[in-house]
Coordinates of C-alpha atoms and ligand atoms in Angstrom, one line a residue:
X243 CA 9.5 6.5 13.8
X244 CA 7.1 5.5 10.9
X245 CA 6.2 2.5 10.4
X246 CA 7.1 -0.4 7.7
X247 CA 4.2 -2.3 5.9
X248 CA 5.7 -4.9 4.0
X249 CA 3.8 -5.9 0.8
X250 CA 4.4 -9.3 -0.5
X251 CA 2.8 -9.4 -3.4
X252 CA 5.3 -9.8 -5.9
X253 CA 6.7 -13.5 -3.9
X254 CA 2.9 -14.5 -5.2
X255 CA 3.8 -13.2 -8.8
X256 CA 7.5 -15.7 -8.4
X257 CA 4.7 -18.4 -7.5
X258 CA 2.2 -17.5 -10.6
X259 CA 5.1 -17.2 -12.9
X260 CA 4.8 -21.1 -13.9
X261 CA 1.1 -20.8 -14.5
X262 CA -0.2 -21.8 -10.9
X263 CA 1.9 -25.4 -11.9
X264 CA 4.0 -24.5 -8.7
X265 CA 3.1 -23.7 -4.5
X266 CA 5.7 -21.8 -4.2
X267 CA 7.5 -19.3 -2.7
X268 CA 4.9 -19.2 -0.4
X269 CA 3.7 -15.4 0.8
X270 CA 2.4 -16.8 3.9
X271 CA 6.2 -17.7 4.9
X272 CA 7.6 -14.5 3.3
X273 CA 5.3 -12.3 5.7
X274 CA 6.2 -14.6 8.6
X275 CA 9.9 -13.7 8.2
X276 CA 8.9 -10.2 7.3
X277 CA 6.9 -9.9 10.6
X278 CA 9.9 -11.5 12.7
X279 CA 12.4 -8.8 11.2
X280 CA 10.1 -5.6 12.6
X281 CA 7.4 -5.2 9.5
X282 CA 4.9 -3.3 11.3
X283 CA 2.0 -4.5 8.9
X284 CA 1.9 -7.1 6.0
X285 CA 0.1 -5.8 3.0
X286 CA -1.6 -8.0 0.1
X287 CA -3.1 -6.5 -3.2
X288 CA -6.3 -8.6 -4.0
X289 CA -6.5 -8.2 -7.5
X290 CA -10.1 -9.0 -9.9
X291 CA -7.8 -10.9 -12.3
X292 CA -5.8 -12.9 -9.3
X293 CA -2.5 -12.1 -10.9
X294 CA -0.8 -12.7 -7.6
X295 CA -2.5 -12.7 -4.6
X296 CA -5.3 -15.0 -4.4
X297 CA -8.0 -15.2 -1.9
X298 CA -6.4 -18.5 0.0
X299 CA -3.6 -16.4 0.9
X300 CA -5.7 -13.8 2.1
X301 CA -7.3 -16.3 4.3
X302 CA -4.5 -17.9 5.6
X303 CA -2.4 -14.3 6.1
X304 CA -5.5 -13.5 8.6
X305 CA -5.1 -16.3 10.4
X306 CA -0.7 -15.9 10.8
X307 CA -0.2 -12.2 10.6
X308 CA 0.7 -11.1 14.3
X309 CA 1.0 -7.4 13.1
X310 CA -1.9 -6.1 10.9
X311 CA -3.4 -7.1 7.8
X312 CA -3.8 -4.8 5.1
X313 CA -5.5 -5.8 2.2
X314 CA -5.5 -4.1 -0.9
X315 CA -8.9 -4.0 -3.3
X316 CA -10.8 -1.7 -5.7
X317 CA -13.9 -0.6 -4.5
X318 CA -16.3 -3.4 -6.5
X319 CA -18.8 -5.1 -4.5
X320 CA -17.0 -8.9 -4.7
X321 CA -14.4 -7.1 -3.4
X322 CA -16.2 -5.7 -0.2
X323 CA -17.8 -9.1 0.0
X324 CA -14.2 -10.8 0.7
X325 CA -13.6 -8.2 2.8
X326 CA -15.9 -8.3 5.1
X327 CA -15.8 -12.3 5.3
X328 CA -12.2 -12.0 5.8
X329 CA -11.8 -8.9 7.9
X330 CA -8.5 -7.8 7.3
X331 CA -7.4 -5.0 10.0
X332 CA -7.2 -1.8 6.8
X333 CA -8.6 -2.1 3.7
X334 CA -6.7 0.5 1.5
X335 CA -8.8 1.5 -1.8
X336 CA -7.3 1.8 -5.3
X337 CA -8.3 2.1 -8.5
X338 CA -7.7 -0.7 -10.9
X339 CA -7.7 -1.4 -14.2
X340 CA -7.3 -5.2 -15.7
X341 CA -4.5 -4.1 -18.2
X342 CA -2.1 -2.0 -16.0
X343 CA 1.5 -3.7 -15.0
X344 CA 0.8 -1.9 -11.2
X345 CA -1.3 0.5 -9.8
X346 CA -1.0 3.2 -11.7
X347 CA -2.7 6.5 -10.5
X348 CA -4.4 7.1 -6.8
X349 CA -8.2 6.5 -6.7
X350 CA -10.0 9.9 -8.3
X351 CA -12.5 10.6 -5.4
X352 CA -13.8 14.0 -7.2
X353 CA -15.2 11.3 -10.0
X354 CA -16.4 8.1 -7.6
X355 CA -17.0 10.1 -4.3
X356 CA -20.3 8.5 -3.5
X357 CA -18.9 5.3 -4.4
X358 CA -16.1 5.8 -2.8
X359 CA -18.1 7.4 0.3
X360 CA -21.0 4.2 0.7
X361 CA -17.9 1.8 0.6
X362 CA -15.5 3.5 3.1
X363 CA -19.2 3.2 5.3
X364 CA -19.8 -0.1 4.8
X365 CA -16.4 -0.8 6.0
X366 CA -16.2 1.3 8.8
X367 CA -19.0 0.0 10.1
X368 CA -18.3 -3.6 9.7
X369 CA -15.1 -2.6 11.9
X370 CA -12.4 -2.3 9.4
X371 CA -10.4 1.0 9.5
X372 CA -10.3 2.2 5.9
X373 CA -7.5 4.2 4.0
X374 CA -7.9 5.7 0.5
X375 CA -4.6 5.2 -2.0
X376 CA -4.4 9.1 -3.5
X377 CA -2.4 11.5 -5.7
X378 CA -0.7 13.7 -3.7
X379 CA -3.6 16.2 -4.7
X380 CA -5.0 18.8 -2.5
X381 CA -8.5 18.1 -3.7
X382 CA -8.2 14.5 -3.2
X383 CA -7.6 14.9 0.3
X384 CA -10.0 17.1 1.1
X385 CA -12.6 14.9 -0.4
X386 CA -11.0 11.8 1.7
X387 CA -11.7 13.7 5.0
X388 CA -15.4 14.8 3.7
X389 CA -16.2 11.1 3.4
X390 CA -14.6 9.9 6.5
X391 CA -12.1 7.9 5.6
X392 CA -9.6 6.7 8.6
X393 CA -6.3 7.5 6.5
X394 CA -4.7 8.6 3.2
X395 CA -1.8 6.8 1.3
X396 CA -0.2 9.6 -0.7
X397 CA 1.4 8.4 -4.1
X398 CA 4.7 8.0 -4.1
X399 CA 5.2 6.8 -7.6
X400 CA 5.5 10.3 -9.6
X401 CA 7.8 11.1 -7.4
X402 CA 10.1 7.9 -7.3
X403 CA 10.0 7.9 -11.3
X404 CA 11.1 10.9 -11.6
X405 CA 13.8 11.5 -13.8
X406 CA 15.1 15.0 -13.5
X407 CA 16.3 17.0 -10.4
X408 CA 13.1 19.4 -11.3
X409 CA 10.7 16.9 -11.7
X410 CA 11.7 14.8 -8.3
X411 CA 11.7 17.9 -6.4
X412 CA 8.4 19.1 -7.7
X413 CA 6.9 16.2 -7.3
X414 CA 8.2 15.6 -3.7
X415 CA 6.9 19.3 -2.9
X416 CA 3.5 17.9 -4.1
X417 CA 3.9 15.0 -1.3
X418 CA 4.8 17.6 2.1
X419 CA 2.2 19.5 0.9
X420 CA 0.0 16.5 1.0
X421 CA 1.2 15.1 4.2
X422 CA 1.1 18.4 6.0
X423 CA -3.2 19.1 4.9
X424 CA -3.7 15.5 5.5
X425 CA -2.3 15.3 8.9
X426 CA -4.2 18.6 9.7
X427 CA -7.6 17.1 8.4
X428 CA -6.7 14.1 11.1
X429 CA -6.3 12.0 8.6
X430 CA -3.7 9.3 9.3
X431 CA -1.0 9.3 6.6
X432 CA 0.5 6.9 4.8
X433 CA 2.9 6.4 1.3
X434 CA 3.6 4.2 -1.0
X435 CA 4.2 3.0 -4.4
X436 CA 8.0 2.8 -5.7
X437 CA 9.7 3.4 -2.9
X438 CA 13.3 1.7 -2.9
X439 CA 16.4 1.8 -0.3
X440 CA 17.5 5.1 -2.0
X441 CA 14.1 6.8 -2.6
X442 CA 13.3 6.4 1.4
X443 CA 16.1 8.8 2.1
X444 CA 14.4 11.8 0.6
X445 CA 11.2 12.2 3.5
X446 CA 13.9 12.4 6.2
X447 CA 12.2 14.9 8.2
X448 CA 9.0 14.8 6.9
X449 CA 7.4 13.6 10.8
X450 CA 3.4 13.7 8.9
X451 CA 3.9 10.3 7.3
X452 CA 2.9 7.9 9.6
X453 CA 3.7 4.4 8.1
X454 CA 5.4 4.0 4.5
X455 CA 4.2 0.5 2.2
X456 CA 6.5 -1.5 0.3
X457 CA 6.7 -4.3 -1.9
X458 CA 8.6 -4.4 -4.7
X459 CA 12.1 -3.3 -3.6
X460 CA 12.0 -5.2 -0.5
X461 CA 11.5 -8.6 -2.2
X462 CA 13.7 -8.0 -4.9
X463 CA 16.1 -7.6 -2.1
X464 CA 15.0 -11.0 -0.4
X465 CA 15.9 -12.7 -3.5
X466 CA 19.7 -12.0 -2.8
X467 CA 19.9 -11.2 0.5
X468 CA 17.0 -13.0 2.2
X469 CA 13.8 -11.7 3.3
X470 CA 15.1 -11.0 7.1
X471 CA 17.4 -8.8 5.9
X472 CA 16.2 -6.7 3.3
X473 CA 13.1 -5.9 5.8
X474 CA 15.8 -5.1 8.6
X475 CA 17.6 -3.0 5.9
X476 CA 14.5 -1.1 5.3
X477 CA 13.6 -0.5 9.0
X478 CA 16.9 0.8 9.9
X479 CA 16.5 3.6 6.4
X480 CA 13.6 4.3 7.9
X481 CA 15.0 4.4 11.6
X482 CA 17.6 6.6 10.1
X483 CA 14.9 9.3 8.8
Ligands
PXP696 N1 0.7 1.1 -2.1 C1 -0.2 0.7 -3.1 C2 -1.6 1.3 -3.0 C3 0.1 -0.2 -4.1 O1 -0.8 -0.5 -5.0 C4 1.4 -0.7 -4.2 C5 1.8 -1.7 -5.2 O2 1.1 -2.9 -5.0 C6 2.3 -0.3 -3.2 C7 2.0 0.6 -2.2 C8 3.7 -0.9 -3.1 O3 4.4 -0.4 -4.2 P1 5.8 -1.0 -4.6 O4 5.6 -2.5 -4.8 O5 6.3 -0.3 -5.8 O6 6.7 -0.8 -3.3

């Protein structure tokens, strides 16, 4: 069965919604509850502009999170510099871009491969298993196993945006593909990015993915239904596949 990283970001963004004049919803306590319903890993975006996340919860989630910490960053070297205080379990690198709502795009490793390359190293060696957030793009992978990164998180978001029965399927074919090279490279692999209770359905069957990360569905769900339950929901879709 994969496994569930549950990203809590967006119970931050409910907190930073009055300006920072507010402590809560806490993420610390969402991830708690999220860890007692079977979330496998908690996941936290560290952003430059601290839209959300900030680096006290960071702190704190290392000190609480029973599961794994996955944290989140661009490649820039404050960035590495928290993460290697803080020594979260993964780091997983994206791109990001100050303006953008979300992630938007996976990280272009044919453009920032020695970047990319001298940061995965610095985190390997410091002993933090490193994944690389990326297109589902042949090429992409390929350069993720040439610089030795631990594990791949294919993105999921063309794919869950999709708005015509040609597109989505295309787009999913993109994403076996993916899976299938990655997990013949050895690379661990992951996905992520839009994923919501109906979208999970479609990678029945597709064994290569090793651990899918969520945020944004999931805690929209907690707002109604509580965050016990909509990670329990999500585990048994996933259970299902
Ligand atoms: N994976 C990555 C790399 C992301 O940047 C995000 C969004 O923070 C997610 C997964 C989760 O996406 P969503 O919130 O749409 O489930």
């Amino acid at each position: 069965m994969a496994q569930l990283a549950v990203n809590v970001d967006h119970v931050a963004t409910l907190r930073q919604a009055r300006g920072g004049s507010t402590n809560y919803p806490e993420p610390v306590a969402a991830a708690v509850a999220a860890e007692t319903a079977g979330a496998d890993g908690i996941v936290v975006h560290l952003r430059e502009d601290r839209r959300h996340i900030n680096e006290r919860d960071v702190r704190l989630l290392r000190k609480i999170v029973l599961s794994k910490l996955i944290l989140e960053m661009g490649a820039t070297s404050e960035m590495l510099g928290i993460a290697l205080d803080i020594k979260p379990d993964c780091v997983t690198l994206v791109p990001e871009k100050r303006e953008e709502l979300t992630t938007e795009g996976g990280l272009d490793l044919i453009t920032h491969e020695n970047h990319i390359r001298e940061a995965v190293s610095t985190l390997k060696n410091s002993g933090i298993a490193v994944c690389i957030f990326i297109d589902p793009d042949l090429d992409q992978i390929k350069v993720a196993h040439k610089i030795d990164a631990d594990m791949i998180e294919i993105h999921t978001g063309a794919f869950c945006d999709a708005i015509t029965d040609i597109q989505r399927q295309k787009e999913f074919d993109r994403i076996i593909n993916s899976a299938k090279i990655g997990s013949k490279l050895k690379l661990e692999v992951n996905a992520g990015h839009g994923i919501c209770y109906n979208s999970i359905k479609a990678f029945a069957g597709l064994n290569e993915i090793n651990e899918f990360s969520i945020g944004h569905s999931i805690i929209s769900r907690a707002l109604l239904t509580g965050m016990e339950q909509a990670v329990r929901d999500m585990k048994e879709l996933i259970f299902r596949l």
